Amino acid sequence: MANPVIGLSCYRTHGTMTIYDGELASLPGQYLDSVTRSGATAVLLPPQPLDAPQAREVMSRLDGLLLTGGSDIDPARYSQELSARHEGFDTLRDASEDALLTAALEADLPILGICRGAQMLNVHLGGTLHQHLPDVVGHDRYRKPGHSFTPEPISIEPGSMLQDALGGDVEVNGPVQHHQAIDQLAPGLVISARGGDGVVQAVEWPEKDFCLAVQWHPEEDASDDRLVRALVRQASTHT
């Protein structure tokens, strides 16, 4: 049986490569490594204009979708004014991922969101975000100086899709790095994990076979591919 093909959203950002100095479509290699270690083939989905038929065509070639981390989301998408603490957004990426999510959900493809991916899923389905989490929780553990990843104990709901994906664990020490988080939960989603301060750290859609999103960065721990393996296992039933 052929390896399932997982599409990964990615960045368009300024960078240099050989003779090129300009905008690149790129993604940290940790995401690709986790997907390939888990037995799938990774395909990058750069931000680009996509109408509904084009997005459906892209999804028809894939077996699963992984929405990766990245910059903030335009608050206009969840009917809020831009906060002074907002760190910038990419309208093209927002629109591209929104179109891909619509098509993936219509096709009932397995979906895993990571960090921004969790926020994008919530916003796509009608939820909102805290635009600057330290103003809400009174600490900056999720975004330390230097923008490094920080371990954070995360408590998981028993019986959740997330617990099943992790093989029964009810706690995980997730590497976190974010200054935004889910505020109002979108209709249909349920919370499957929180941090010790109550911050939403994972959500899922129980009506779907596999629609799960976490606020932490599992790809940063090369010794633990359980979440990505769960996505790949579900995607293998789609090939």
Coordinates of N, CA and C in Angstrom, one line a residue:
M1 N 0.8 -1.2 0.0 CA 0.0 0.0 0.0 C 0.9 1.2 0.0
A2 N 0.5 2.2 -0.8 CA 1.3 3.5 -0.9 C 1.2 4.3 0.4
N3 N 2.3 5.0 0.7 CA 2.2 5.8 1.9 C 1.2 6.9 1.7
P4 N 0.4 7.2 2.8 CA -0.5 8.4 2.7 C 0.3 9.7 2.4
V5 N -0.4 10.6 1.8 CA 0.2 11.9 1.5 C -0.5 12.9 2.3
I6 N 0.4 13.6 3.1 CA -0.1 14.7 4.0 C 0.3 16.0 3.5
G7 N -0.7 16.9 3.4 CA -0.4 18.3 3.0 C -0.1 19.1 4.2
L8 N 1.0 19.9 4.2 CA 1.3 20.8 5.3 C 1.3 22.2 4.8
S9 N 0.5 23.1 5.5 CA 0.6 24.5 5.2 C 1.9 25.0 5.6
C10 N 2.3 26.1 5.0 CA 3.7 26.7 5.3 C 3.7 28.2 5.1
Y11 N 4.8 28.8 5.3 CA 5.0 30.2 5.3 C 5.4 30.8 3.9
R12 N 5.1 32.0 3.7 CA 5.9 32.8 2.7 C 6.5 33.9 3.4
T13 N 7.9 33.9 3.4 CA 8.6 34.8 4.3 C 9.9 35.2 3.6
H14 N 10.5 36.3 4.0 CA 11.8 36.7 3.4 C 12.9 35.8 3.9
G15 N 13.8 35.5 2.9 CA 14.9 34.6 3.3 C 15.9 34.6 2.2
T16 N 17.0 33.9 2.4 CA 18.1 33.8 1.4 C 18.4 32.3 1.2
M17 N 18.6 31.9 -0.1 CA 19.0 30.6 -0.4 C 19.8 30.6 -1.7
T18 N 21.0 30.1 -1.6 CA 22.0 30.1 -2.8 C 22.0 31.5 -3.3
I19 N 21.6 31.7 -4.6 CA 21.6 33.1 -5.2 C 20.4 33.9 -4.9
Y20 N 19.4 33.3 -4.2 CA 18.1 34.0 -4.1 C 18.1 34.8 -2.8
D21 N 17.5 36.0 -2.8 CA 17.3 36.8 -1.7 C 16.0 37.5 -1.8
G22 N 15.0 36.9 -1.2 CA 13.6 37.4 -1.4 C 12.6 36.6 -0.7
E23 N 11.4 36.5 -1.2 CA 10.3 35.8 -0.5 C 10.4 34.3 -0.8
L24 N 10.4 33.5 0.2 CA 10.5 32.0 0.0 C 9.2 31.4 0.6
A25 N 8.8 30.3 0.0 CA 7.8 29.4 0.6 C 8.6 28.4 1.4
S26 N 8.4 28.3 2.8 CA 9.3 27.5 3.6 C 8.5 27.0 4.8
L27 N 9.2 26.0 5.5 CA 8.6 25.4 6.7 C 9.8 24.8 7.5
P28 N 9.8 24.9 8.8 CA 10.9 24.2 9.6 C 10.9 22.7 9.3
G29 N 12.0 22.2 9.1 CA 12.2 20.8 8.7 C 11.6 19.8 9.7
Q30 N 11.5 20.2 11.0 CA 10.9 19.3 12.0 C 9.6 18.8 11.7
Y31 N 8.7 19.6 11.0 CA 7.4 19.1 10.6 C 7.6 18.0 9.6
L32 N 8.4 18.2 8.6 CA 8.6 17.2 7.5 C 9.2 15.9 8.1
D33 N 10.1 16.1 9.0 CA 10.8 14.9 9.6 C 9.7 14.1 10.4
S34 N 8.9 14.7 11.1 CA 7.9 14.0 11.9 C 6.9 13.2 11.0
V35 N 6.5 13.9 9.9 CA 5.6 13.2 9.0 C 6.2 12.0 8.3
T36 N 7.5 12.2 7.9 CA 8.1 11.1 7.2 C 8.5 9.9 8.1
R37 N 8.9 10.3 9.4 CA 9.1 9.2 10.4 C 7.9 8.4 10.7
S38 N 6.7 9.1 10.5 CA 5.5 8.5 10.8 C 4.9 7.7 9.7
G39 N 5.6 7.6 8.6 CA 5.3 6.7 7.5 C 4.4 7.3 6.4
A40 N 4.5 8.7 6.2 CA 3.7 9.4 5.2 C 4.7 10.2 4.3
T41 N 4.1 10.6 3.2 CA 4.8 11.5 2.3 C 4.3 13.0 2.5
A42 N 5.2 13.9 2.8 CA 4.8 15.3 3.0 C 4.8 16.1 1.8
V43 N 3.8 17.0 1.6 CA 3.7 17.9 0.5 C 3.4 19.3 1.1
L44 N 4.2 20.2 0.7 CA 4.0 21.6 1.2 C 2.9 22.3 0.4
L45 N 2.1 23.1 1.1 CA 1.0 23.8 0.6 C 1.3 25.3 0.9
P46 N 2.0 26.0 0.0 CA 2.3 27.4 0.2 C 1.1 28.3 0.2
P47 N 1.1 29.4 0.9 CA 0.0 30.4 0.7 C -0.1 30.9 -0.7
Q48 N -1.3 30.8 -1.2 CA -1.6 31.2 -2.6 C -3.1 31.4 -2.8
P49 N -3.4 32.2 -3.8 CA -4.9 32.4 -4.0 C -5.6 31.0 -4.4
L50 N -6.6 30.7 -3.7 CA -7.4 29.5 -3.9 C -8.8 29.7 -3.9
D51 N -9.6 29.5 -4.9 CA -11.0 29.5 -4.8 C -11.5 28.1 -4.4
A52 N -12.8 28.0 -4.1 CA -13.3 26.7 -3.6 C -13.0 25.5 -4.5
P53 N -13.3 25.6 -5.8 CA -12.9 24.4 -6.6 C -11.5 24.1 -6.6
Q54 N -10.6 25.1 -6.6 CA -9.2 24.8 -6.6 C -8.8 24.1 -5.2
A55 N -9.3 24.6 -4.1 CA -9.0 24.0 -2.9 C -9.5 22.5 -2.8
R56 N -10.7 22.3 -3.4 CA -11.2 20.9 -3.4 C -10.3 20.0 -4.3
E57 N -9.8 20.6 -5.4 CA -8.9 19.8 -6.2 C -7.6 19.4 -5.4
V58 N -7.1 20.4 -4.7 CA -5.9 20.1 -3.9 C -6.2 19.0 -2.9
M59 N -7.3 19.1 -2.2 CA -7.6 18.1 -1.2 C -7.9 16.7 -1.8
S60 N -8.4 16.7 -3.0 CA -8.6 15.4 -3.6 C -7.3 14.6 -3.9
R61 N -6.2 15.3 -3.9 CA -4.9 14.6 -4.1 C -4.2 14.2 -2.8
L62 N -4.8 14.6 -1.7 CA -4.2 14.3 -0.4 C -5.0 13.4 0.5
D63 N -4.3 12.8 1.5 CA -5.0 11.9 2.4 C -5.1 12.5 3.8
G64 N -4.6 13.7 4.0 CA -4.7 14.3 5.3 C -4.1 15.7 5.3
L65 N -4.5 16.6 6.2 CA -4.0 18.0 6.3 C -3.4 18.3 7.6
L66 N -2.2 18.9 7.6 CA -1.6 19.3 8.8 C -1.4 20.8 8.7
L67 N -2.1 21.6 9.6 CA -2.0 23.0 9.6 C -0.9 23.4 10.6
T68 N 0.1 24.0 10.2 CA 1.3 24.2 11.0 C 1.3 25.6 11.8
G69 N 2.3 25.8 12.6 CA 2.4 27.0 13.3 C 2.8 28.2 12.4
G70 N 2.8 29.4 13.0 CA 3.1 30.6 12.2 C 2.7 31.8 12.9
S71 N 2.5 32.9 12.1 CA 2.1 34.2 12.6 C 0.7 34.3 13.0
D72 N 0.3 35.4 13.6 CA -1.0 35.7 14.1 C -2.0 35.6 12.9
I73 N -3.3 35.5 13.3 CA -4.4 35.5 12.3 C -5.0 36.9 12.3
D74 N -5.4 37.4 11.2 CA -6.1 38.7 11.1 C -7.3 38.7 12.0
P75 N -7.4 39.6 13.0 CA -8.5 39.6 13.9 C -9.9 39.9 13.3
A76 N -9.8 40.5 12.1 CA -11.1 40.8 11.4 C -11.8 39.5 11.1
R77 N -11.1 38.4 11.0 CA -11.7 37.1 10.7 C -12.6 36.6 11.9
Y78 N -12.3 37.2 13.1 CA -13.2 36.8 14.2 C -13.8 38.1 14.8
S79 N -14.0 39.1 13.9 CA -14.8 40.3 14.2 C -14.2 41.1 15.4
Q80 N -12.9 41.2 15.4 CA -12.3 42.1 16.4 C -11.4 43.1 15.8
E81 N -11.2 44.2 16.5 CA -10.3 45.3 16.1 C -8.9 44.8 16.3
L82 N -7.9 45.3 15.6 CA -6.5 44.9 15.7 C -6.0 45.5 17.0
S83 N -5.5 44.6 17.9 CA -4.8 45.0 19.2 C -3.5 45.6 18.9
A84 N -3.0 46.5 19.8 CA -1.7 47.0 19.7 C -0.6 45.9 20.0
R85 N -1.0 44.8 20.6 CA -0.1 43.8 21.0 C -0.1 42.7 19.9
H86 N -0.9 42.8 18.8 CA -0.9 41.9 17.7 C 0.5 41.9 17.1
E87 N 1.0 40.8 16.5 CA 2.3 40.7 16.0 C 2.4 40.6 14.5
G88 N 1.3 41.0 13.8 CA 1.3 40.9 12.3 C 0.6 39.7 11.8
F89 N 0.1 39.8 10.6 CA -0.6 38.6 10.0 C -0.4 38.6 8.5
D90 N -0.6 37.5 7.9 CA -0.5 37.3 6.4 C -1.9 37.0 5.9
T91 N -2.5 38.0 5.2 CA -3.8 37.8 4.7 C -3.9 36.7 3.7
L92 N -2.9 36.5 2.9 CA -2.9 35.4 1.9 C -2.8 34.1 2.5
R93 N -2.0 33.9 3.6 CA -2.0 32.6 4.3 C -3.3 32.3 5.0
D94 N -3.9 33.4 5.6 CA -5.1 33.2 6.3 C -6.2 32.7 5.3
A95 N -6.3 33.3 4.1 CA -7.3 33.0 3.1 C -7.0 31.6 2.5
S96 N -5.8 31.3 2.3 CA -5.4 30.0 1.7 C -5.8 28.9 2.7
E97 N -5.4 29.0 3.9 CA -5.7 28.0 4.9 C -7.2 27.8 5.2
D98 N -7.9 28.9 5.1 CA -9.3 28.9 5.3 C -10.0 28.1 4.2
A99 N -9.5 28.3 2.9 CA -10.1 27.5 1.8 C -9.7 26.1 1.9
L100 N -8.5 25.8 2.3 CA -8.1 24.4 2.4 C -8.9 23.7 3.5
L101 N -9.1 24.4 4.6 CA -9.9 23.8 5.7 C -11.3 23.5 5.3
T102 N -11.9 24.4 4.6 CA -13.3 24.2 4.1 C -13.3 22.9 3.2
A103 N -12.4 22.8 2.3 CA -12.4 21.6 1.4 C -12.1 20.3 2.2
A104 N -11.1 20.4 3.1 CA -10.8 19.2 3.9 C -11.9 18.7 4.8
L105 N -12.6 19.7 5.4 CA -13.8 19.3 6.2 C -14.9 18.7 5.4
E106 N -15.1 19.3 4.2 CA -16.2 18.8 3.3 C -15.8 17.4 2.9
A107 N -14.5 17.1 2.7 CA -14.1 15.7 2.2 C -13.9 14.8 3.4
D108 N -14.1 15.3 4.7 CA -13.9 14.5 5.9 C -12.5 13.9 5.9
L109 N -11.5 14.7 5.5 CA -10.1 14.3 5.6 C -9.6 14.4 7.0
P110 N -8.7 13.6 7.5 CA -8.2 13.8 8.8 C -7.4 15.1 8.9
I111 N -7.5 15.8 10.0 CA -6.9 17.1 10.1 C -6.2 17.2 11.5
L112 N -4.9 17.6 11.5 CA -4.2 17.9 12.7 C -3.7 19.4 12.6
G113 N -4.0 20.2 13.7 CA -3.6 21.5 13.7 C -2.5 21.7 14.8
I114 N -1.5 22.5 14.6 CA -0.4 22.7 15.5 C -0.3 24.2 15.8
C115 N -0.4 24.7 17.0 CA -0.3 26.1 17.4 C -1.2 27.0 16.6
R116 N -0.7 27.8 15.7 CA -1.5 28.6 14.8 C -2.6 27.7 14.2
G117 N -2.3 26.5 13.8 CA -3.3 25.6 13.2 C -4.5 25.4 14.1
A118 N -4.3 25.3 15.4 CA -5.4 25.2 16.4 C -6.2 26.4 16.4
Q119 N -5.6 27.6 16.4 CA -6.3 28.9 16.3 C -7.0 29.0 15.0
M120 N -6.4 28.6 13.9 CA -7.1 28.7 12.6 C -8.3 27.9 12.5
L121 N -8.3 26.7 13.1 CA -9.4 25.8 13.1 C -10.6 26.4 13.9
N122 N -10.2 27.0 15.1 CA -11.3 27.6 15.9 C -11.9 28.8 15.2
V123 N -11.0 29.7 14.6 CA -11.5 30.9 13.9 C -12.4 30.5 12.7
H124 N -11.9 29.5 12.0 CA -12.6 29.0 10.8 C -14.0 28.6 11.1
L125 N -14.2 27.9 12.3 CA -15.5 27.4 12.7 C -16.3 28.4 13.5
G126 N -15.8 29.6 13.7 CA -16.6 30.6 14.3 C -16.2 31.1 15.7
G127 N -15.0 30.6 16.2 CA -14.6 31.0 17.5 C -13.7 32.2 17.4
T128 N -13.2 32.6 18.6 CA -12.3 33.8 18.7 C -11.0 33.5 19.4
L129 N -10.1 34.5 19.4 CA -8.8 34.3 20.0 C -8.5 35.4 21.1
H130 N -7.7 35.1 22.0 CA -7.0 36.1 22.8 C -5.9 36.7 22.0
Q131 N -5.9 38.0 21.7 CA -4.9 38.5 20.8 C -3.5 38.6 21.5
H132 N -3.5 38.8 22.8 CA -2.2 38.8 23.5 C -2.4 38.1 24.9
L133 N -2.1 36.8 24.9 CA -2.4 36.0 26.1 C -1.8 36.5 27.4
P134 N -0.6 37.0 27.5 CA -0.1 37.5 28.8 C -1.0 38.6 29.4
D135 N -1.7 39.4 28.6 CA -2.6 40.3 29.2 C -3.8 39.6 29.9
V136 N -4.1 38.4 29.6 CA -5.2 37.7 30.1 C -4.8 36.8 31.3
V137 N -3.6 36.1 31.2 CA -3.2 35.2 32.3 C -2.2 35.8 33.2
G138 N -1.6 36.9 32.8 CA -0.7 37.6 33.7 C 0.7 37.0 33.8
H139 N 1.1 36.2 32.8 CA 2.5 35.7 32.7 C 2.9 35.5 31.3
D140 N 4.2 35.2 31.0 CA 4.7 35.1 29.7 C 5.3 33.7 29.5
R141 N 4.9 32.7 30.2 CA 5.5 31.4 30.1 C 5.4 30.8 28.7
Y142 N 4.4 31.2 28.0 CA 4.2 30.7 26.6 C 5.0 31.4 25.6
R143 N 5.6 32.5 25.9 CA 6.4 33.3 25.0 C 7.6 33.9 25.8
K144 N 8.6 33.1 26.1 CA 9.7 33.6 26.9 C 10.6 34.6 26.1
P145 N 11.3 35.4 26.8 CA 12.3 36.3 26.0 C 13.2 35.4 25.2
G146 N 13.4 35.9 23.9 CA 14.2 35.1 23.0 C 13.4 34.2 22.1
H147 N 12.1 34.1 22.4 CA 11.2 33.3 21.6 C 11.5 31.9 21.6
S148 N 12.1 31.3 22.7 CA 12.4 29.9 22.7 C 11.2 29.1 23.1
F149 N 11.3 27.8 22.8 CA 10.2 26.8 23.2 C 10.4 26.5 24.7
T150 N 9.3 26.4 25.4 CA 9.3 26.2 26.8 C 8.4 25.0 27.2
P151 N 8.9 24.1 28.0 CA 8.0 23.0 28.4 C 6.9 23.5 29.3
E152 N 5.7 22.9 29.1 CA 4.5 23.3 29.8 C 3.7 22.0 30.1
P153 N 3.4 21.7 31.4 CA 2.5 20.6 31.7 C 1.1 20.8 31.2
I154 N 0.6 19.8 30.5 CA -0.7 20.0 29.9 C -1.6 18.8 30.3
S155 N -2.8 19.1 30.8 CA -3.7 18.0 31.3 C -4.7 17.7 30.2
I156 N -4.9 16.4 30.0 CA -5.8 16.0 28.9 C -7.1 15.4 29.4
E157 N -8.2 15.6 28.7 CA -9.5 15.1 29.1 C -9.5 13.6 28.8
P158 N -9.8 12.8 29.8 CA -10.0 11.3 29.6 C -11.1 11.0 28.6
G159 N -10.9 10.0 27.8 CA -11.8 9.6 26.8 C -11.8 10.5 25.5
S160 N -10.9 11.4 25.4 CA -10.9 12.3 24.3 C -10.1 11.7 23.1
M161 N -10.3 12.2 21.9 CA -9.6 11.8 20.7 C -8.1 12.0 21.0
L162 N -7.7 13.1 21.7 CA -6.3 13.4 22.0 C -5.7 12.3 22.9
Q163 N -6.5 11.9 23.9 CA -5.9 10.9 24.8 C -5.7 9.6 24.0
D164 N -6.7 9.3 23.1 CA -6.5 8.1 22.3 C -5.3 8.2 21.4
A165 N -5.1 9.3 20.8 CA -3.9 9.5 19.9 C -2.6 9.4 20.7
L166 N -2.6 9.7 22.0 CA -1.4 9.6 22.8 C -1.2 8.3 23.5
G167 N -2.2 7.4 23.2 CA -2.0 6.1 23.8 C -2.4 5.9 25.2
G168 N -3.3 6.8 25.7 CA -3.8 6.7 27.0 C -3.2 7.7 28.0
D169 N -2.2 8.4 27.7 CA -1.6 9.5 28.6 C -2.7 10.5 28.9
V170 N -2.7 11.0 30.1 CA -3.6 12.1 30.5 C -2.8 13.4 30.8
E171 N -1.5 13.3 30.7 CA -0.6 14.5 30.8 C 0.5 14.5 29.8
V172 N 0.9 15.6 29.4 CA 2.1 15.7 28.4 C 2.8 17.0 28.8
N173 N 4.1 17.0 28.6 CA 4.9 18.2 28.8 C 5.2 18.7 27.4
G174 N 4.3 19.6 27.0 CA 4.4 20.1 25.6 C 5.3 21.3 25.5
P175 N 6.2 21.3 24.4 CA 6.9 22.5 24.1 C 6.0 23.6 23.5
V176 N 5.9 24.7 24.2 CA 5.0 25.8 23.8 C 5.8 27.0 23.4
Q177 N 5.1 27.8 22.5 CA 5.7 29.1 22.0 C 4.6 29.8 21.3
H178 N 3.8 30.6 22.1 CA 2.7 31.3 21.5 C 2.4 32.5 22.4
H179 N 1.8 33.5 21.8 CA 1.3 34.6 22.6 C -0.2 34.8 22.4
Q180 N -0.8 34.0 21.6 CA -2.2 34.0 21.4 C -2.8 32.6 21.7
A181 N -4.1 32.6 22.0 CA -4.7 31.3 22.3 C -6.2 31.4 22.1
I182 N -6.9 30.3 22.1 CA -8.3 30.2 21.9 C -9.0 30.9 23.0
D183 N -10.0 31.8 22.7 CA -10.8 32.4 23.7 C -12.2 31.7 23.6
Q184 N -13.2 32.3 22.9 CA -14.5 31.6 22.7 C -14.3 30.4 21.8
L185 N -14.8 29.3 22.2 CA -14.7 28.1 21.5 C -15.8 28.1 20.3
A186 N -15.4 27.6 19.2 CA -16.3 27.5 18.0 C -17.3 26.4 18.2
P187 N -18.5 26.6 17.7 CA -19.5 25.6 17.8 C -19.0 24.3 17.2
G188 N -19.3 23.2 17.8 CA -18.9 21.9 17.4 C -17.6 21.4 18.0
L189 N -16.7 22.3 18.3 CA -15.4 21.9 19.0 C -15.6 21.7 20.5
V190 N -14.8 20.8 21.0 CA -14.7 20.6 22.5 C -13.3 20.8 22.9
I191 N -13.1 21.2 24.1 CA -11.8 21.3 24.7 C -11.3 19.9 25.2
S192 N -10.1 19.5 24.7 CA -9.6 18.2 25.2 C -8.3 18.4 26.0
A193 N -7.8 19.6 26.2 CA -6.6 19.7 27.1 C -6.5 21.2 27.5
R194 N -6.0 21.4 28.7 CA -5.7 22.8 29.2 C -4.3 22.8 29.9
G195 N -3.8 24.0 29.9 CA -2.6 24.2 30.7 C -3.0 24.3 32.2
G196 N -2.0 24.4 33.1 CA -2.2 24.5 34.5 C -3.0 25.8 34.8
D197 N -2.9 26.8 34.0 CA -3.5 28.1 34.2 C -4.9 28.2 33.6
G198 N -5.4 27.1 33.0 CA -6.7 27.0 32.3 C -6.7 27.4 30.9
V199 N -5.5 27.8 30.3 CA -5.5 28.1 28.9 C -5.8 26.9 28.0
V200 N -6.6 27.0 27.0 CA -6.9 25.9 26.1 C -5.7 25.5 25.4
Q201 N -5.4 24.2 25.5 CA -4.2 23.7 24.8 C -4.5 22.7 23.8
A202 N -5.7 22.2 23.7 CA -6.1 21.3 22.6 C -7.6 21.4 22.4
V203 N -8.1 21.2 21.2 CA -9.5 21.1 20.8 C -9.7 20.0 19.8
E204 N -10.9 19.5 19.7 CA -11.2 18.5 18.7 C -12.7 18.6 18.4
W205 N -13.0 18.0 17.2 CA -14.4 17.9 16.7 C -14.9 16.5 16.8
P206 N -15.6 16.1 17.8 CA -16.0 14.7 18.0 C -16.8 14.2 16.8
E207 N -17.5 15.0 16.1 CA -18.4 14.5 15.0 C -17.5 14.0 13.8
K208 N -16.3 14.4 13.7 CA -15.4 14.0 12.7 C -14.6 12.8 13.1
D209 N -14.1 12.0 12.1 CA -13.3 10.8 12.4 C -12.0 11.2 13.1
F210 N -11.4 12.3 12.5 CA -10.1 12.8 13.1 C -10.0 14.3 12.8
C211 N -10.3 15.1 13.7 CA -10.1 16.5 13.6 C -9.7 17.0 15.0
L212 N -8.4 17.2 15.1 CA -7.7 17.5 16.4 C -6.7 18.6 16.2
A213 N -6.6 19.5 17.2 CA -5.6 20.6 17.1 C -5.1 20.9 18.5
V214 N -3.7 21.1 18.5 CA -3.1 21.3 19.8 C -2.3 22.7 19.7
Q215 N -2.2 23.3 20.9 CA -1.6 24.6 20.9 C -0.1 24.5 21.1
W216 N 0.4 23.3 21.5 CA 1.8 23.1 21.7 C 2.5 22.6 20.4
H217 N 3.8 22.4 20.4 CA 4.5 22.0 19.2 C 5.1 20.6 19.3
P218 N 4.3 19.6 19.0 CA 4.8 18.2 19.1 C 6.0 17.9 18.2
E219 N 6.1 18.6 17.1 CA 7.1 18.4 16.1 C 8.5 18.7 16.7
E220 N 8.5 19.5 17.8 CA 9.8 19.9 18.4 C 10.4 18.7 19.2
D221 N 9.7 17.7 19.5 CA 10.2 16.5 20.2 C 10.4 15.4 19.3
A222 N 11.6 15.2 18.7 CA 11.8 14.1 17.7 C 11.6 12.7 18.3
S223 N 11.5 12.6 19.7 CA 11.4 11.3 20.3 C 9.9 10.9 20.4
D224 N 9.0 11.8 20.1 CA 7.6 11.6 20.3 C 6.7 12.0 19.1
D225 N 6.5 11.1 18.2 CA 5.7 11.4 17.0 C 4.2 11.0 17.1
R226 N 3.8 10.7 18.4 CA 2.5 10.1 18.5 C 1.3 10.8 17.9
L227 N 1.3 12.1 18.0 CA 0.2 12.9 17.4 C 0.2 12.8 15.8
V228 N 1.4 13.0 15.3 CA 1.5 12.9 13.8 C 1.2 11.5 13.3
R229 N 1.7 10.5 14.1 CA 1.4 9.1 13.7 C -0.1 8.8 13.7
A230 N -0.8 9.4 14.7 CA -2.3 9.2 14.7 C -2.9 9.8 13.5
L231 N -2.4 11.0 13.0 CA -2.9 11.6 11.8 C -2.6 10.7 10.6
V232 N -1.4 10.1 10.6 CA -1.0 9.3 9.4 C -1.8 8.0 9.4
R233 N -2.0 7.4 10.6 CA -2.9 6.2 10.7 C -4.2 6.4 10.1
Q234 N -4.8 7.5 10.5 CA -6.2 7.8 10.0 C -6.1 8.1 8.5
A235 N -5.1 8.8 8.0 CA -4.9 9.1 6.6 C -4.7 7.9 5.8
S236 N -4.1 6.8 6.4 CA -3.9 5.6 5.6 C -5.2 4.9 5.3
T237 N -6.2 5.2 6.0 CA -7.6 4.6 5.7 C -8.2 5.3 4.5
H238 N -7.6 6.4 4.1 CA -8.2 7.3 3.1 C -7.6 7.0 1.7
T239 N -6.4 6.3 1.7 CA -5.7 6.1 0.4 C -6.4 5.1 -0.4

